[in-house]
Coordinates of N, CA, C and O in Angstrom, one line a residue:
M42 N -5.7 -13.9 -4.8 CA -6.2 -13.4 -6.1 C -5.1 -12.9 -6.9 O -4.2 -12.1 -6.5
E43 N -5.1 -13.3 -8.2 CA -4.0 -12.9 -9.1 C -4.2 -11.5 -9.6 O -5.3 -11.1 -10.0
R44 N -3.2 -10.7 -9.6 CA -3.3 -9.3 -10.1 C -2.7 -9.3 -11.5 O -1.8 -10.1 -11.8
P45 N -3.1 -8.4 -12.4 CA -2.6 -8.4 -13.7 C -1.1 -8.0 -13.7 O -0.7 -7.2 -12.8
A46 N -0.4 -8.4 -14.7 CA 1.0 -8.0 -14.8 C 1.2 -6.6 -15.1 O 0.4 -6.0 -15.8
K47 N 2.1 -5.9 -14.4 CA 2.4 -4.5 -14.7 C 3.8 -4.4 -15.2 O 4.7 -5.2 -14.9
Y48 N 4.1 -3.4 -15.9 CA 5.5 -3.2 -16.4 C 5.9 -1.8 -16.4 O 5.1 -0.9 -16.4
S49 N 7.2 -1.5 -16.4 CA 7.7 -0.1 -16.4 C 9.0 -0.2 -17.2 O 9.6 -1.2 -17.4
R50 N 9.5 1.0 -17.6 CA 10.7 1.1 -18.4 C 11.6 2.1 -17.7 O 11.2 3.2 -17.4
S51 N 12.9 1.8 -17.5 CA 13.9 2.8 -17.1 C 15.2 2.2 -17.1 O 15.3 1.0 -16.9
C52 N 16.2 2.9 -17.4 CA 17.6 2.4 -17.4 C 18.5 3.6 -17.3 O 18.3 4.6 -17.9
H53 N 19.6 3.5 -16.6 CA 20.5 4.6 -16.4 C 21.7 4.5 -17.3 O 22.6 5.4 -17.3
R54 N 21.9 3.5 -18.1 CA 23.0 3.3 -19.0 C 22.6 3.8 -20.4 O 21.7 3.3 -21.0
P55 N 23.4 4.7 -21.0 CA 23.1 5.2 -22.3 C 23.1 4.0 -23.3 O 24.0 3.2 -23.3
G56 N 22.1 4.0 -24.2 CA 22.0 2.9 -25.2 C 21.4 1.6 -24.7 O 21.3 0.7 -25.4
W57 N 21.0 1.6 -23.4 CA 20.4 0.4 -22.8 C 19.0 0.7 -22.4 O 18.7 1.8 -22.0
K58 N 18.2 -0.3 -22.3 CA 16.8 -0.2 -21.8 C 16.6 -1.2 -20.7 O 17.2 -2.2 -20.7
R59 N 15.7 -0.8 -19.8 CA 15.3 -1.7 -18.8 C 13.8 -1.8 -18.8 O 13.1 -0.8 -18.7
L60 N 13.3 -3.1 -18.8 CA 11.9 -3.3 -18.7 C 11.6 -4.1 -17.4 O 12.4 -4.9 -17.0
T61 N 10.5 -3.8 -16.8 CA 10.1 -4.5 -15.6 C 8.7 -4.9 -15.6 O 7.9 -4.0 -15.9
A62 N 8.4 -6.1 -15.4 CA 7.0 -6.6 -15.4 C 6.8 -7.3 -14.0 O 7.7 -7.9 -13.5
S63 N 5.6 -7.1 -13.5 CA 5.3 -7.7 -12.2 C 3.9 -8.3 -12.2 O 3.0 -8.0 -12.9
S64 N 3.8 -9.3 -11.3 CA 2.5 -10.0 -11.1 C 2.5 -10.5 -9.7 O 3.5 -10.5 -9.0
H65 N 1.3 -11.1 -9.3 CA 1.2 -11.6 -7.9 C 0.7 -13.1 -8.0 O -0.1 -13.4 -8.9
S66 N 1.3 -13.9 -7.2 CA 0.8 -15.3 -7.1 C 0.4 -15.6 -5.7 O 1.0 -15.1 -4.7
S67 N -0.6 -16.5 -5.6 CA -1.0 -16.9 -4.2 C 0.0 -17.9 -3.6 O -0.1 -18.2 -2.5
A68 N 0.9 -18.4 -4.5 CA 1.9 -19.4 -4.0 C 3.0 -18.7 -3.2 O 3.2 -17.5 -3.3
S69 N 3.6 -19.5 -2.4 CA 4.8 -19.0 -1.6 C 6.0 -18.8 -2.5 O 6.0 -19.3 -3.7
A70 N 6.9 -18.0 -2.1 CA 8.1 -17.7 -2.9 C 8.9 -19.0 -3.2 O 9.5 -19.2 -4.2
A71 N 8.8 -20.0 -2.2 CA 9.5 -21.2 -2.5 C 8.9 -22.0 -3.7 O 9.7 -22.6 -4.5
I72 N 7.6 -22.0 -3.8 CA 7.0 -22.6 -4.9 C 7.3 -21.9 -6.3 O 7.6 -22.5 -7.3
V73 N 7.2 -20.6 -6.2 CA 7.5 -19.8 -7.5 C 9.0 -20.0 -7.9 O 9.3 -20.3 -9.0
Y74 N 9.9 -20.0 -6.9 CA 11.3 -20.2 -7.2 C 11.6 -21.5 -7.7 O 12.3 -21.7 -8.7
A75 N 11.0 -22.6 -7.2 CA 11.2 -23.9 -7.6 C 10.7 -24.1 -9.1 O 11.3 -24.7 -9.9
A76 N 9.5 -23.5 -9.4 CA 9.0 -23.5 -10.8 C 10.0 -22.8 -11.8 O 10.2 -23.3 -12.9
L77 N 10.5 -21.8 -11.3 CA 11.5 -21.0 -12.2 C 12.7 -21.9 -12.5 O 13.2 -21.8 -13.6
L78 N 13.2 -22.6 -11.5 CA 14.4 -23.4 -11.7 C 14.1 -24.8 -12.4 O 15.0 -25.5 -12.8
D79 N 12.8 -25.2 -12.4 CA 12.5 -26.5 -12.9 C 12.3 -26.5 -14.4 O 11.3 -26.1 -15.0
A80 N 13.4 -26.9 -15.1 CA 13.4 -26.8 -16.6 C 12.3 -27.6 -17.2 O 11.7 -27.2 -18.2
E81 N 11.9 -28.7 -16.6 CA 10.8 -29.5 -17.1 C 9.4 -28.8 -17.1 O 8.5 -29.2 -17.9
S82 N 9.3 -27.9 -16.2 CA 8.0 -27.2 -16.1 C 7.8 -26.0 -17.1 O 6.7 -25.6 -17.4
W83 N 8.9 -25.5 -17.6 CA 8.8 -24.4 -18.5 C 7.9 -24.6 -19.7 O 7.1 -23.6 -20.0
P84 N 7.9 -25.7 -20.4 CA 6.9 -25.8 -21.5 C 5.4 -25.8 -21.0 O 4.6 -25.5 -21.8
L85 N 5.2 -26.0 -19.7 CA 3.8 -25.9 -19.2 C 3.4 -24.5 -19.0 O 2.2 -24.2 -19.0
W86 N 4.3 -23.6 -18.8 CA 3.9 -22.2 -18.5 C 4.5 -21.1 -19.3 O 4.2 -19.9 -19.2
S87 N 5.5 -21.5 -20.2 CA 6.1 -20.4 -21.0 C 6.0 -20.7 -22.5 O 5.5 -21.8 -22.8
A88 N 6.5 -19.8 -23.3 CA 6.5 -20.0 -24.7 C 7.6 -20.9 -25.2 O 7.8 -21.1 -26.4
Y89 N 8.4 -21.4 -24.2 CA 9.5 -22.3 -24.6 C 9.2 -23.7 -24.6 O 8.5 -24.2 -23.7
A90 N 9.7 -24.5 -25.6 CA 9.4 -25.9 -25.7 C 10.4 -26.7 -24.9 O 10.1 -27.8 -24.5
D91 N 11.6 -26.1 -24.7 CA 12.7 -26.9 -24.1 C 13.6 -26.0 -23.4 O 14.1 -25.0 -23.9
V92 N 13.9 -26.4 -22.1 CA 14.9 -25.7 -21.3 C 15.8 -26.8 -20.7 O 15.3 -27.7 -20.1
E93 N 17.1 -26.7 -21.1 CA 18.0 -27.8 -20.6 C 19.1 -27.1 -19.8 O 19.8 -26.2 -20.3
W94 N 19.4 -27.6 -18.6 CA 20.5 -27.2 -17.8 C 21.7 -27.9 -18.4 O 21.7 -29.2 -18.6
D95 N 22.8 -27.3 -18.6 CA 24.1 -27.9 -19.0 C 24.9 -28.2 -17.9 O 25.7 -27.4 -17.4
V96 N 24.7 -29.4 -17.4 CA 25.6 -30.0 -16.3 C 26.3 -31.2 -16.8 O 25.8 -31.9 -17.7
P97 N 27.4 -31.5 -16.2 CA 28.2 -32.7 -16.7 C 27.3 -34.0 -16.6 O 26.5 -34.1 -15.7
A98 N 27.5 -34.9 -17.5 CA 26.8 -36.2 -17.5 C 26.9 -36.9 -16.2 O 28.0 -36.9 -15.6
G99 N 25.8 -37.4 -15.7 CA 25.8 -38.2 -14.5 C 25.7 -37.3 -13.3 O 25.6 -37.9 -12.2
V100 N 25.7 -36.0 -13.4 CA 25.7 -35.1 -12.2 C 24.2 -34.7 -12.0 O 23.6 -34.2 -12.9
D101 N 23.7 -35.0 -10.9 CA 22.4 -34.6 -10.5 C 22.4 -33.7 -9.3 O 22.6 -34.1 -8.2
R102 N 22.4 -32.4 -9.6 CA 22.4 -31.4 -8.5 C 21.6 -30.2 -8.9 O 21.3 -30.0 -10.1
P103 N 21.3 -29.4 -7.9 CA 20.5 -28.1 -8.2 C 21.4 -27.2 -9.1 O 22.6 -27.2 -9.0
A104 N 20.7 -26.3 -9.7 CA 21.4 -25.2 -10.5 C 22.2 -24.4 -9.5 O 21.8 -24.2 -8.3
R105 N 23.3 -23.8 -10.0 CA 24.1 -22.9 -9.2 C 24.7 -21.8 -10.1 O 24.7 -21.9 -11.3
V106 N 25.2 -20.8 -9.4 CA 25.8 -19.6 -10.2 C 26.9 -20.2 -11.1 O 27.7 -21.0 -10.7
G107 N 26.9 -19.7 -12.3 CA 27.9 -20.1 -13.3 C 27.3 -21.1 -14.3 O 27.9 -21.3 -15.3
D108 N 26.2 -21.8 -13.9 CA 25.7 -22.8 -14.8 C 25.1 -22.2 -16.0 O 24.7 -21.0 -16.0
L109 N 25.0 -23.0 -17.1 CA 24.5 -22.5 -18.3 C 23.2 -23.3 -18.6 O 23.1 -24.5 -18.2
R110 N 22.3 -22.7 -19.3 CA 21.1 -23.4 -19.8 C 20.8 -23.0 -21.2 O 21.1 -21.9 -21.6
T111 N 20.2 -24.0 -21.9 CA 19.9 -23.7 -23.3 C 18.4 -23.7 -23.4 O 17.7 -24.6 -22.9
I112 N 17.8 -22.6 -24.0 CA 16.4 -22.4 -24.1 C 16.0 -22.4 -25.6 O 16.6 -21.7 -26.4
R113 N 15.0 -23.2 -26.0 CA 14.5 -23.2 -27.3 C 13.0 -22.9 -27.4 O 12.2 -23.4 -26.5
S114 N 12.6 -22.1 -28.3 CA 11.2 -21.7 -28.5 C 10.4 -22.9 -29.1 O 11.0 -23.8 -29.6
R115 N 9.1 -22.8 -28.9 CA 8.2 -23.8 -29.5 C 8.3 -23.9 -31.0 O 8.2 -25.0 -31.6
T116 N 8.5 -22.8 -31.6 CA 8.6 -22.8 -33.1 C 10.0 -23.3 -33.6 O 10.2 -23.6 -34.7
G117 N 11.0 -23.3 -32.7 CA 12.3 -23.7 -33.0 C 13.1 -22.6 -33.7 O 14.3 -22.8 -34.0
R118 N 12.5 -21.4 -33.9 CA 13.2 -20.3 -34.5 C 14.1 -19.6 -33.5 O 15.0 -18.9 -33.9
M119 N 13.9 -19.8 -32.3 CA 14.7 -19.0 -31.3 C 15.4 -20.0 -30.3 O 14.8 -20.9 -29.8
C120 N 16.7 -19.8 -30.2 CA 17.5 -20.6 -29.3 C 18.5 -19.7 -28.6 O 19.1 -18.8 -29.3
C121 N 18.7 -19.8 -27.3 CA 19.7 -19.0 -26.7 C 20.3 -19.7 -25.5 O 19.8 -20.8 -25.1
R122 N 21.4 -19.3 -25.1 CA 22.1 -19.9 -23.9 C 22.2 -18.8 -22.9 O 22.6 -17.6 -23.2
E123 N 21.9 -19.1 -21.6 CA 21.9 -18.2 -20.5 C 22.8 -18.7 -19.5 O 22.9 -19.9 -19.2
R124 N 23.5 -17.8 -18.8 CA 24.4 -18.1 -17.7 C 23.8 -17.6 -16.4 O 23.3 -16.4 -16.4
V125 N 23.7 -18.4 -15.4 CA 23.2 -17.9 -14.1 C 24.3 -17.1 -13.4 O 25.4 -17.5 -13.3
V126 N 23.9 -15.8 -13.0 CA 24.8 -14.9 -12.4 C 24.5 -14.6 -10.9 O 25.4 -14.2 -10.2
E127 N 23.3 -14.9 -10.5 CA 23.0 -14.7 -9.1 C 21.8 -15.6 -8.7 O 20.9 -15.7 -9.4
M128 N 21.9 -16.2 -7.5 CA 20.8 -17.0 -7.0 C 20.7 -16.7 -5.5 O 21.7 -16.9 -4.8
V129 N 19.6 -16.3 -5.1 CA 19.3 -16.1 -3.6 C 18.0 -16.9 -3.4 O 16.9 -16.5 -3.9
L130 N 18.1 -18.0 -2.7 CA 17.1 -18.9 -2.5 C 15.7 -18.2 -2.2 O 15.6 -17.5 -1.2
D131 N 14.7 -18.5 -3.0 CA 13.3 -18.1 -2.8 C 13.2 -16.5 -2.8 O 12.2 -16.0 -2.5
Q132 N 14.3 -15.9 -3.4 CA 14.2 -14.4 -3.5 C 14.6 -13.8 -4.8 O 14.0 -12.9 -5.3
R133 N 15.7 -14.4 -5.4 CA 16.2 -13.8 -6.7 C 16.9 -14.8 -7.5 O 17.6 -15.6 -7.0
F134 N 16.6 -14.7 -8.8 CA 17.3 -15.5 -9.8 C 17.7 -14.6 -10.9 O 16.9 -13.9 -11.5
S135 N 19.0 -14.4 -11.2 CA 19.5 -13.5 -12.2 C 20.3 -14.3 -13.3 O 21.0 -15.2 -12.9
Y136 N 20.3 -13.8 -14.5 CA 20.9 -14.5 -15.6 C 21.4 -13.5 -16.7 O 20.9 -12.3 -16.6
E137 N 22.2 -13.9 -17.5 CA 22.6 -13.1 -18.7 C 22.7 -14.1 -19.9 O 23.1 -15.2 -19.7
Q138 N 22.4 -13.6 -21.1 CA 22.5 -14.4 -22.2 C 23.9 -14.4 -22.7 O 24.6 -13.4 -22.8
S139 N 24.4 -15.6 -22.9 CA 25.8 -15.8 -23.3 C 25.9 -16.1 -24.8 O 27.0 -16.0 -25.4
A140 N 24.8 -16.5 -25.4 CA 24.8 -16.8 -26.9 C 23.3 -16.7 -27.3 O 22.4 -17.0 -26.6
G141 N 23.2 -16.4 -28.6 CA 21.8 -16.3 -29.1 C 21.6 -14.9 -29.7 O 22.5 -14.1 -29.9
L142 N 20.4 -14.6 -30.1 CA 20.0 -13.4 -30.8 C 20.3 -12.1 -29.9 O 20.7 -11.1 -30.4
F143 N 20.0 -12.2 -28.6 CA 20.1 -11.0 -27.8 C 21.2 -11.2 -26.7 O 20.9 -11.3 -25.5
T144 N 22.5 -11.2 -27.1 CA 23.5 -11.5 -26.2 C 23.7 -10.4 -25.2 O 24.4 -10.6 -24.2
S145 N 23.2 -9.2 -25.4 CA 23.3 -8.1 -24.4 C 22.2 -8.2 -23.4 O 22.2 -7.3 -22.5
H146 N 21.4 -9.2 -23.4 CA 20.3 -9.3 -22.5 C 20.7 -9.8 -21.1 O 21.4 -10.8 -21.0
Q147 N 20.3 -9.1 -20.1 CA 20.5 -9.5 -18.7 C 19.1 -9.5 -18.0 O 18.3 -8.6 -18.3
G148 N 18.8 -10.4 -17.2 CA 17.5 -10.5 -16.5 C 17.6 -10.9 -15.1 O 18.5 -11.6 -14.7
S149 N 16.5 -10.6 -14.4 CA 16.4 -11.1 -13.0 C 14.9 -11.3 -12.6 O 14.1 -10.5 -13.1
V150 N 14.7 -12.3 -11.8 CA 13.3 -12.5 -11.3 C 13.4 -12.3 -9.8 O 14.2 -13.0 -9.1
D151 N 12.7 -11.3 -9.2 CA 12.8 -11.0 -7.8 C 11.4 -11.4 -7.2 O 10.4 -11.1 -7.7
L152 N 11.5 -12.1 -6.0 CA 10.3 -12.6 -5.3 C 10.2 -11.9 -4.0 O 11.2 -11.9 -3.3
A153 N 9.1 -11.4 -3.6 CA 8.9 -10.8 -2.3 C 7.6 -11.2 -1.7 O 6.6 -11.3 -2.4
R154 N 7.6 -11.5 -0.4 CA 6.4 -11.9 0.3 C 5.4 -10.7 0.2 O 5.7 -9.6 0.5
A155 N 4.2 -11.0 -0.2 CA 3.1 -10.0 -0.3 C 2.5 -9.8 1.0 O 2.3 -10.7 1.8
P156 N 2.1 -8.5 1.3 CA 1.6 -8.2 2.7 C 0.3 -9.0 3.0 O 0.1 -9.3 4.2
H157 N -0.5 -9.4 2.0 CA -1.7 -10.1 2.3 C -1.6 -11.6 1.9 O -2.6 -12.2 1.6
G158 N -0.4 -12.1 1.8 CA -0.2 -13.5 1.4 C 0.3 -13.7 0.0 O 0.1 -12.8 -0.9
G159 N 0.9 -14.8 -0.2 CA 1.4 -15.0 -1.6 C 2.7 -14.3 -1.9 O 3.4 -13.9 -0.9
T160 N 3.1 -14.2 -3.1 CA 4.3 -13.7 -3.6 C 4.2 -12.6 -4.7 O 3.4 -12.9 -5.6
N161 N 4.8 -11.5 -4.5 CA 4.9 -10.5 -5.6 C 6.1 -10.9 -6.4 O 7.2 -11.1 -5.9
I162 N 5.9 -11.0 -7.7 CA 7.0 -11.4 -8.7 C 7.3 -10.2 -9.6 O 6.4 -9.7 -10.2
T163 N 8.6 -9.9 -9.7 CA 9.1 -8.9 -10.6 C 10.1 -9.4 -11.5 O 11.2 -9.9 -11.0
W164 N 9.9 -9.4 -12.8 CA 10.9 -9.9 -13.7 C 11.4 -8.7 -14.5 O 10.6 -7.9 -15.1
S165 N 12.7 -8.5 -14.4 CA 13.3 -7.3 -15.1 C 14.3 -7.8 -16.1 O 14.9 -8.8 -16.0
A166 N 14.4 -7.0 -17.2 CA 15.3 -7.3 -18.3 C 16.0 -6.0 -18.6 O 15.4 -4.9 -18.8
T167 N 17.3 -6.1 -18.8 CA 18.1 -4.9 -19.3 C 18.8 -5.4 -20.5 O 19.4 -6.5 -20.6
Y168 N 18.8 -4.5 -21.6 CA 19.4 -4.9 -22.8 C 19.8 -3.7 -23.6 O 19.3 -2.6 -23.4
R169 N 20.6 -3.9 -24.6 CA 21.0 -2.8 -25.5 C 19.7 -2.5 -26.3 O 19.1 -3.3 -26.9
H170 N 19.5 -1.2 -26.5 CA 18.3 -0.7 -27.2 C 18.4 -1.2 -28.7 O 19.5 -1.1 -29.3
T171 N 17.3 -1.7 -29.2 CA 17.3 -2.2 -30.6 C 16.2 -1.4 -31.3 O 16.1 -0.2 -31.1
L172 N 15.5 -2.0 -32.2 CA 14.5 -1.3 -33.0 C 13.2 -1.2 -32.1 O 12.9 -2.1 -31.3
P173 N 12.5 -0.1 -32.3 CA 11.3 0.1 -31.4 C 10.3 -1.1 -31.5 O 9.7 -1.4 -30.5
L174 N 10.1 -1.7 -32.6 CA 9.2 -2.9 -32.7 C 9.7 -4.0 -31.8 O 8.9 -4.7 -31.1
L175 N 11.0 -4.3 -31.8 CA 11.6 -5.3 -30.9 C 11.4 -5.0 -29.4 O 11.1 -5.8 -28.6
D176 N 11.6 -3.7 -29.1 CA 11.3 -3.2 -27.8 C 9.9 -3.5 -27.3 O 9.7 -4.0 -26.2
M177 N 9.0 -3.3 -28.2 CA 7.6 -3.5 -27.9 C 7.3 -5.0 -27.7 O 6.6 -5.4 -26.8
L178 N 7.9 -5.8 -28.6 CA 7.7 -7.3 -28.4 C 8.4 -7.8 -27.1 O 7.8 -8.7 -26.5
R179 N 9.5 -7.3 -26.8 CA 10.2 -7.7 -25.5 C 9.3 -7.3 -24.3 O 9.2 -8.1 -23.4
R180 N 8.8 -6.1 -24.3 CA 7.9 -5.6 -23.2 C 6.7 -6.6 -23.1 O 6.4 -7.0 -22.0
R181 N 6.1 -6.9 -24.2 CA 4.9 -7.8 -24.1 C 5.3 -9.2 -23.7 O 4.6 -9.8 -22.8
R182 N 6.4 -9.7 -24.2 CA 6.9 -11.1 -23.8 C 7.2 -11.1 -22.3 O 6.8 -12.1 -21.6
L183 N 7.8 -10.1 -21.8 CA 8.2 -10.1 -20.3 C 6.9 -10.1 -19.5 O 6.8 -10.8 -18.5
Q184 N 5.9 -9.3 -19.9 CA 4.7 -9.2 -19.2 C 3.9 -10.6 -19.2 O 3.4 -11.0 -18.2
V185 N 4.0 -11.3 -20.3 CA 3.4 -12.6 -20.4 C 4.1 -13.6 -19.6 O 3.5 -14.4 -18.9
W186 N 5.5 -13.6 -19.6 CA 6.2 -14.5 -18.8 C 5.9 -14.4 -17.3 O 5.7 -15.4 -16.6
V187 N 5.9 -13.2 -16.8 CA 5.7 -13.0 -15.3 C 4.2 -13.4 -15.0 O 4.0 -14.1 -13.9
H188 N 3.3 -13.1 -15.8 CA 1.9 -13.5 -15.6 C 1.8 -15.1 -15.6 O 1.1 -15.7 -14.8
D189 N 2.4 -15.7 -16.6 CA 2.3 -17.1 -16.8 C 3.0 -17.9 -15.6 O 2.6 -18.9 -15.2
L190 N 4.2 -17.3 -15.2 CA 4.8 -17.9 -14.0 C 3.9 -17.9 -12.8 O 3.8 -18.9 -12.1
A191 N 3.3 -16.7 -12.6 CA 2.4 -16.6 -11.4 C 1.2 -17.5 -11.5 O 0.8 -18.2 -10.6
S192 N 0.7 -17.6 -12.7 CA -0.5 -18.6 -12.9 C -0.1 -20.0 -12.7 O -0.8 -20.8 -12.1
Y193 N 1.1 -20.4 -13.2 CA 1.6 -21.8 -13.0 C 1.8 -22.1 -11.5 O 1.4 -23.1 -11.0
A194 N 2.4 -21.1 -10.8 CA 2.6 -21.3 -9.3 C 1.2 -21.4 -8.6 O 1.1 -22.3 -7.7
N195 N 0.3 -20.6 -9.1 CA -1.1 -20.7 -8.5 C -1.7 -22.1 -8.7 O -2.3 -22.7 -7.8
S196 N -1.4 -22.7 -9.9 CA -2.0 -24.0 -10.2 C -1.4 -25.1 -9.3 O -2.0 -26.1 -9.0
I197 N -0.1 -24.9 -9.0 CA 0.5 -25.9 -8.1 C -0.2 -25.8 -6.7 O -0.4 -26.8 -6.1
V198 N -0.4 -24.6 -6.2 CA -1.1 -24.5 -4.9 C -2.5 -25.1 -5.0 O -2.9 -25.9 -4.0
I199 N -3.2 -24.9 -6.1 CA -4.6 -25.5 -6.2 C -4.5 -27.0 -6.2 O -5.3 -27.7 -5.6
R200 N -3.5 -27.6 -7.0 CA -3.4 -29.0 -7.1 C -3.0 -29.7 -5.8 O -3.4 -30.8 -5.5
N201 N -2.3 -29.0 -5.0 CA -1.8 -29.5 -3.7 C -2.7 -29.2 -2.5 O -2.4 -29.5 -1.4
S202 N -3.8 -28.5 -2.7 CA -4.7 -28.2 -1.6 C -5.9 -29.2 -1.5 O -6.1 -30.0 -2.3

């Protein structure tokens, strides 16, 4: 059963904020992690129309630390580039924005096996404090992302059962 996304705020660096949103998926961590790395699936579950991994032409390999990806919103008004800074298979994916509107943004998605099955997903973002309205929008967006990722992973389980 899917639980609603929860979020919290805390950060120990002056001038920085940390938001955390969490949700539960009935899918295994491997399925959630694969969905997170699958650029082609993002338009199915996120507000983004396009996610492209920047790898050399003709190279077909999984994402790895140091890789860049370009993310574009459905409206086309938002575009950013993110650099992968940490990957722990089926457990953690961390990134930082290297270009775009919020270059001080750092994020991570942590996956943990839930005691009663499935995966607990925690998506955290740390960024320089901006305007209160932007903080509220970021908090809401993070909550939606983690919920939508959990829902998409659940749909994979249902399709494959």
